[in-house]
PDB file of C-alpha atoms and ligand atoms in Angstrom:
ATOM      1  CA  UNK A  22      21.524-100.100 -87.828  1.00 93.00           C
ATOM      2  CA  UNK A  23      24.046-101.644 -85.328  1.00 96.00           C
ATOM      3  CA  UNK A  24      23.666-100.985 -81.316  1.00 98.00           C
ATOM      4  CA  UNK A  25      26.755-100.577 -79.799  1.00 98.00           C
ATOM      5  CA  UNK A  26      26.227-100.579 -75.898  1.00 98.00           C
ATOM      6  CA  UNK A  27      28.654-100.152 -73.586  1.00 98.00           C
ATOM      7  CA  UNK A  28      28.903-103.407 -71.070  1.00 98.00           C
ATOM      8  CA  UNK A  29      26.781-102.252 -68.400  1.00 98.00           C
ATOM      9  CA  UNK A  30      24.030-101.066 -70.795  1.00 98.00           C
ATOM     10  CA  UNK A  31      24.037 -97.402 -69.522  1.00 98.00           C
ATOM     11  CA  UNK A  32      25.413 -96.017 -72.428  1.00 98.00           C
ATOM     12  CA  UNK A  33      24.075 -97.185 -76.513  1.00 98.00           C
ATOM     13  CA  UNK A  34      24.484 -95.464 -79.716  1.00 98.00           C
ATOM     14  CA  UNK A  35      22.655 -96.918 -83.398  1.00 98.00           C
ATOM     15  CA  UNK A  36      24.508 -96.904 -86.647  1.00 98.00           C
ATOM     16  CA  UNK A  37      25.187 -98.241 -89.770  1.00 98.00           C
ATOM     17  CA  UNK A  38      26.703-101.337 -89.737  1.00 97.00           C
ATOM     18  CA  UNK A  39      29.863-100.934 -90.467  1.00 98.00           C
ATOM     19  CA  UNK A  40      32.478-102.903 -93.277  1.00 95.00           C
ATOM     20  CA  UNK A  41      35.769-101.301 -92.134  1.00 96.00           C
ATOM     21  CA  UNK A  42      37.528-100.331 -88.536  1.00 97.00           C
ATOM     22  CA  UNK A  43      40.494 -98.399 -88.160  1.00 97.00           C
ATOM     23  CA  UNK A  44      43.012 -99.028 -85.288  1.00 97.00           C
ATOM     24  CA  UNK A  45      45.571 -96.232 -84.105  1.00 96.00           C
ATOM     25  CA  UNK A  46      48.682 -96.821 -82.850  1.00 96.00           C
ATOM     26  CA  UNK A  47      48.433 -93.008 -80.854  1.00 94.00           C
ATOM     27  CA  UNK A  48      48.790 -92.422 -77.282  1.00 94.00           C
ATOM     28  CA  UNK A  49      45.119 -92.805 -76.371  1.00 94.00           C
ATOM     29  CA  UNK A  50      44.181 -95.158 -79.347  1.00 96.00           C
ATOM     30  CA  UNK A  51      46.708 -97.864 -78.348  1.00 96.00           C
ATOM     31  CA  UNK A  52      45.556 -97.830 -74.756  1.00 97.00           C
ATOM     32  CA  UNK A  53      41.729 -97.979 -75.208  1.00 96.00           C
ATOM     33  CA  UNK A  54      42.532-100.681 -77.859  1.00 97.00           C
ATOM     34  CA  UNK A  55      39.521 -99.485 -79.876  1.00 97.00           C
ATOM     35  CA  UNK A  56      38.300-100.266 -82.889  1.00 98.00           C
ATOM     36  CA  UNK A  57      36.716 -97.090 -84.801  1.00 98.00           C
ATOM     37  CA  UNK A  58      34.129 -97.299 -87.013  1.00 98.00           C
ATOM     38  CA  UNK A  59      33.561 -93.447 -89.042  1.00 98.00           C
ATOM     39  CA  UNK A  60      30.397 -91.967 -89.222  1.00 97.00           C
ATOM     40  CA  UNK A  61      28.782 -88.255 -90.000  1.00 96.00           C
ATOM     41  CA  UNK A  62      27.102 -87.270 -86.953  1.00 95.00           C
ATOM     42  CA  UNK A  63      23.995 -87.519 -88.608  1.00 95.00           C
ATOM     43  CA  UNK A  64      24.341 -91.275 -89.340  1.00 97.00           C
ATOM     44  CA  UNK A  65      24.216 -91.828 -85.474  1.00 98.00           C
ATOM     45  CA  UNK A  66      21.330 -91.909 -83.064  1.00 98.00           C
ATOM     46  CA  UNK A  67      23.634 -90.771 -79.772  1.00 97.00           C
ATOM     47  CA  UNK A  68      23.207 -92.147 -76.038  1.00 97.00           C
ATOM     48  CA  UNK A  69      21.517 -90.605 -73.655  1.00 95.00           C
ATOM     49  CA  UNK A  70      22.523 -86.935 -72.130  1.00 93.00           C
ATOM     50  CA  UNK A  71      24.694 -87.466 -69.390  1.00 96.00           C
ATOM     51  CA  UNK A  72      25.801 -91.109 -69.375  1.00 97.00           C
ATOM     52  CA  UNK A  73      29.037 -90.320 -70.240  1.00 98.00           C
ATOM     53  CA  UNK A  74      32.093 -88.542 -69.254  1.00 98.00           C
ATOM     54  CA  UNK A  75      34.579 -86.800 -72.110  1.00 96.00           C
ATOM     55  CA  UNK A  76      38.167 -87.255 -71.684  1.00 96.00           C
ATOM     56  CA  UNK A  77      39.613 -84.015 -73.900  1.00 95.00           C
ATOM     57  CA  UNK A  78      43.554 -83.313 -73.905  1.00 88.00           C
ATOM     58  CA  UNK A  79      45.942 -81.789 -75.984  1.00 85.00           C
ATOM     59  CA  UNK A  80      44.739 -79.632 -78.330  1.00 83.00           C
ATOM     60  CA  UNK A  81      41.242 -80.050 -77.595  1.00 85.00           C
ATOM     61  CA  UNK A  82      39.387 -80.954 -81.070  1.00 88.00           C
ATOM     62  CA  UNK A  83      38.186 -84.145 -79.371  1.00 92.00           C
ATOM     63  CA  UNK A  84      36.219 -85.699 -76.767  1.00 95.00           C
ATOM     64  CA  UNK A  85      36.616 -89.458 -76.095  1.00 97.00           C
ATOM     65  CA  UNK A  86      33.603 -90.637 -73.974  1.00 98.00           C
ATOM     66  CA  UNK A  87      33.296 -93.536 -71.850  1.00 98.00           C
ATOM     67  CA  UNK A  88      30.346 -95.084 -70.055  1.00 98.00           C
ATOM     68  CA  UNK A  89      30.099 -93.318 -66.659  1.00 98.00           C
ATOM     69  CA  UNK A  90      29.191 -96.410 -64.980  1.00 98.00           C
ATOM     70  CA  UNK A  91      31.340 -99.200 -66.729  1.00 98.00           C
ATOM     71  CA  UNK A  92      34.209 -97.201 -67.932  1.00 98.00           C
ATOM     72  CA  UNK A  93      33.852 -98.525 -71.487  1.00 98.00           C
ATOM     73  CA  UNK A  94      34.817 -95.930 -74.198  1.00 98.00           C
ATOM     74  CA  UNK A  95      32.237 -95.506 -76.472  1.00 98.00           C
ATOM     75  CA  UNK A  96      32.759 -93.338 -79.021  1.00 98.00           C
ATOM     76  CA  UNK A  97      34.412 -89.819 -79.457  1.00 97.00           C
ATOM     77  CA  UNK A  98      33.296 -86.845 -81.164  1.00 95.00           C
ATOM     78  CA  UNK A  99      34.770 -83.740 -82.350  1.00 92.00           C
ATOM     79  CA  UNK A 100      34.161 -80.667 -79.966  1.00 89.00           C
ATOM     80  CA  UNK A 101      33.522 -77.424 -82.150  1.00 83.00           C
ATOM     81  CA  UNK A 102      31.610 -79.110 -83.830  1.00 77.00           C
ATOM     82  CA  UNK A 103      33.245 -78.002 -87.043  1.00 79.00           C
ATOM     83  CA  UNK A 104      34.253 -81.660 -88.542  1.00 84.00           C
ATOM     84  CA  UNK A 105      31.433 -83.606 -90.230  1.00 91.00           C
ATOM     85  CA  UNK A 106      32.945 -86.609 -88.418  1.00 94.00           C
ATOM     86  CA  UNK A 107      33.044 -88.765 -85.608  1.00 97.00           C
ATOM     87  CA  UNK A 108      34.247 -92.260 -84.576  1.00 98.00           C
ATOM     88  CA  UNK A 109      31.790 -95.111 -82.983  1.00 98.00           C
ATOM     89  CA  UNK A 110      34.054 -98.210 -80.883  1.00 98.00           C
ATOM     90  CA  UNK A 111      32.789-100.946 -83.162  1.00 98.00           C
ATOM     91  CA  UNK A 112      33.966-103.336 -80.527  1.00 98.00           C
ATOM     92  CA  UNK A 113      30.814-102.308 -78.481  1.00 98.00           C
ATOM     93  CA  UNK A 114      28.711-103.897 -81.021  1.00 98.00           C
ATOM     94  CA  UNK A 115      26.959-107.395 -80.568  1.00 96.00           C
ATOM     95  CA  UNK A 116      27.103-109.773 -83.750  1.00 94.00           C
ATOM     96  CA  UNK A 117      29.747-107.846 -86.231  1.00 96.00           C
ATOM     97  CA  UNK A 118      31.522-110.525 -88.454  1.00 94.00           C
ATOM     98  CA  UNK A 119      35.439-109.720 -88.029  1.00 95.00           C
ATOM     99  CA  UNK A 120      36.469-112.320 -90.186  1.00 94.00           C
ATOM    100  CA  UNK A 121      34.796-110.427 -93.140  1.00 94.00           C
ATOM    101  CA  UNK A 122      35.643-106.946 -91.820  1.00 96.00           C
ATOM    102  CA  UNK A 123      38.358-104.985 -92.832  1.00 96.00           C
ATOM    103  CA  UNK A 124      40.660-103.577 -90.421  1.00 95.00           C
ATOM    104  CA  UNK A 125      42.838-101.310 -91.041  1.00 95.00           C
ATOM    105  CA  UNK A 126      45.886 -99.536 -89.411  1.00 95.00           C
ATOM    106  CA  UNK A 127      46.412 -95.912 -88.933  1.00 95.00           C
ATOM    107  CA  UNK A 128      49.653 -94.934 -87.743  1.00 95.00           C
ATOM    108  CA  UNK A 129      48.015 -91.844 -85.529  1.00 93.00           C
ATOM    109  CA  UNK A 130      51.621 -91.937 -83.637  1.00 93.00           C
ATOM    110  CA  UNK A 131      54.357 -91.651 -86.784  1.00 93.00           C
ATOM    111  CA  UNK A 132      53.428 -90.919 -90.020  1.00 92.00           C
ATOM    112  CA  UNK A 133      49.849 -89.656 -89.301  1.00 93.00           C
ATOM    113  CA  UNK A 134      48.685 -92.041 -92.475  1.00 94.00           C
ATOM    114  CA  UNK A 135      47.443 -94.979 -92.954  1.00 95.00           C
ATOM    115  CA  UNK A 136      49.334 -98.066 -93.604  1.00 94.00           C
ATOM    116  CA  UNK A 137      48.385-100.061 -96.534  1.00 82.00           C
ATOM    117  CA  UNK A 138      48.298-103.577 -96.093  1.00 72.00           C
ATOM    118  CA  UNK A 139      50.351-105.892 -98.573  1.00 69.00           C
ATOM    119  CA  UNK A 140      48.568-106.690-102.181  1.00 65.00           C
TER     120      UNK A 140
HETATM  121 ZN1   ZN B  26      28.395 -98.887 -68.983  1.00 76.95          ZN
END
């Protein structure tokens, strides 16, 4: 298991280390300048209640949280719960190896897909 703690501390979440990050190109992606790493919610030991603060727009299936303290983004999770799926900022973790991880790009504000990277 990886921590990934926001900078202040406040705010930690365990999971599997991961071997591929997705960055998004979408309105809130592209500004937080995350790097998300996908789990099942039941992969991930979650921070403390109440150390966060959701940010939830739009159509309202997610919640971005940041630290309440630091202002970090942390991770975001979906909010009816109905999506076996949520998204950890791997950039909050100590010690990853990004020269051996893959990173790929979603384009979250065109095509809605991913775009492969050349062979
Ligand atoms: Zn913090």
């Amino acid at each position: 298991m990886m921590e990934a703690a926001c900078h202040c501390g406040a705010v930690r979440l365990s999971a599997p280390e991961p071997t591929q990050v997705t960055e998004c190109n979408c309105s809130i992606c592209r500004r937080i300048g995350a790097r998300w790493a996908y789990y099942s919610p039941s992969e991930v030991k979650m921070p403390q209640p109440g150390t966060t603060q959701p940010y939830v727009w739009g159509d309202r299936m997610l919640a971005f949280h940041r630290c309440k303290s630091c202002g970090c983004v942390t991770h975001w999770q979906s909010l009816d719960g109905a999506r076996d799926r949520m998204a950890v900022n791997a950039r909050n973790m100590d010690g990853l190896d990004w020269e051996r991880m893959r990173i790929r790009q979603f384009d979250g504000a065109g095509a809605f897909k991913y775009v492969e990277e050349p062979a």
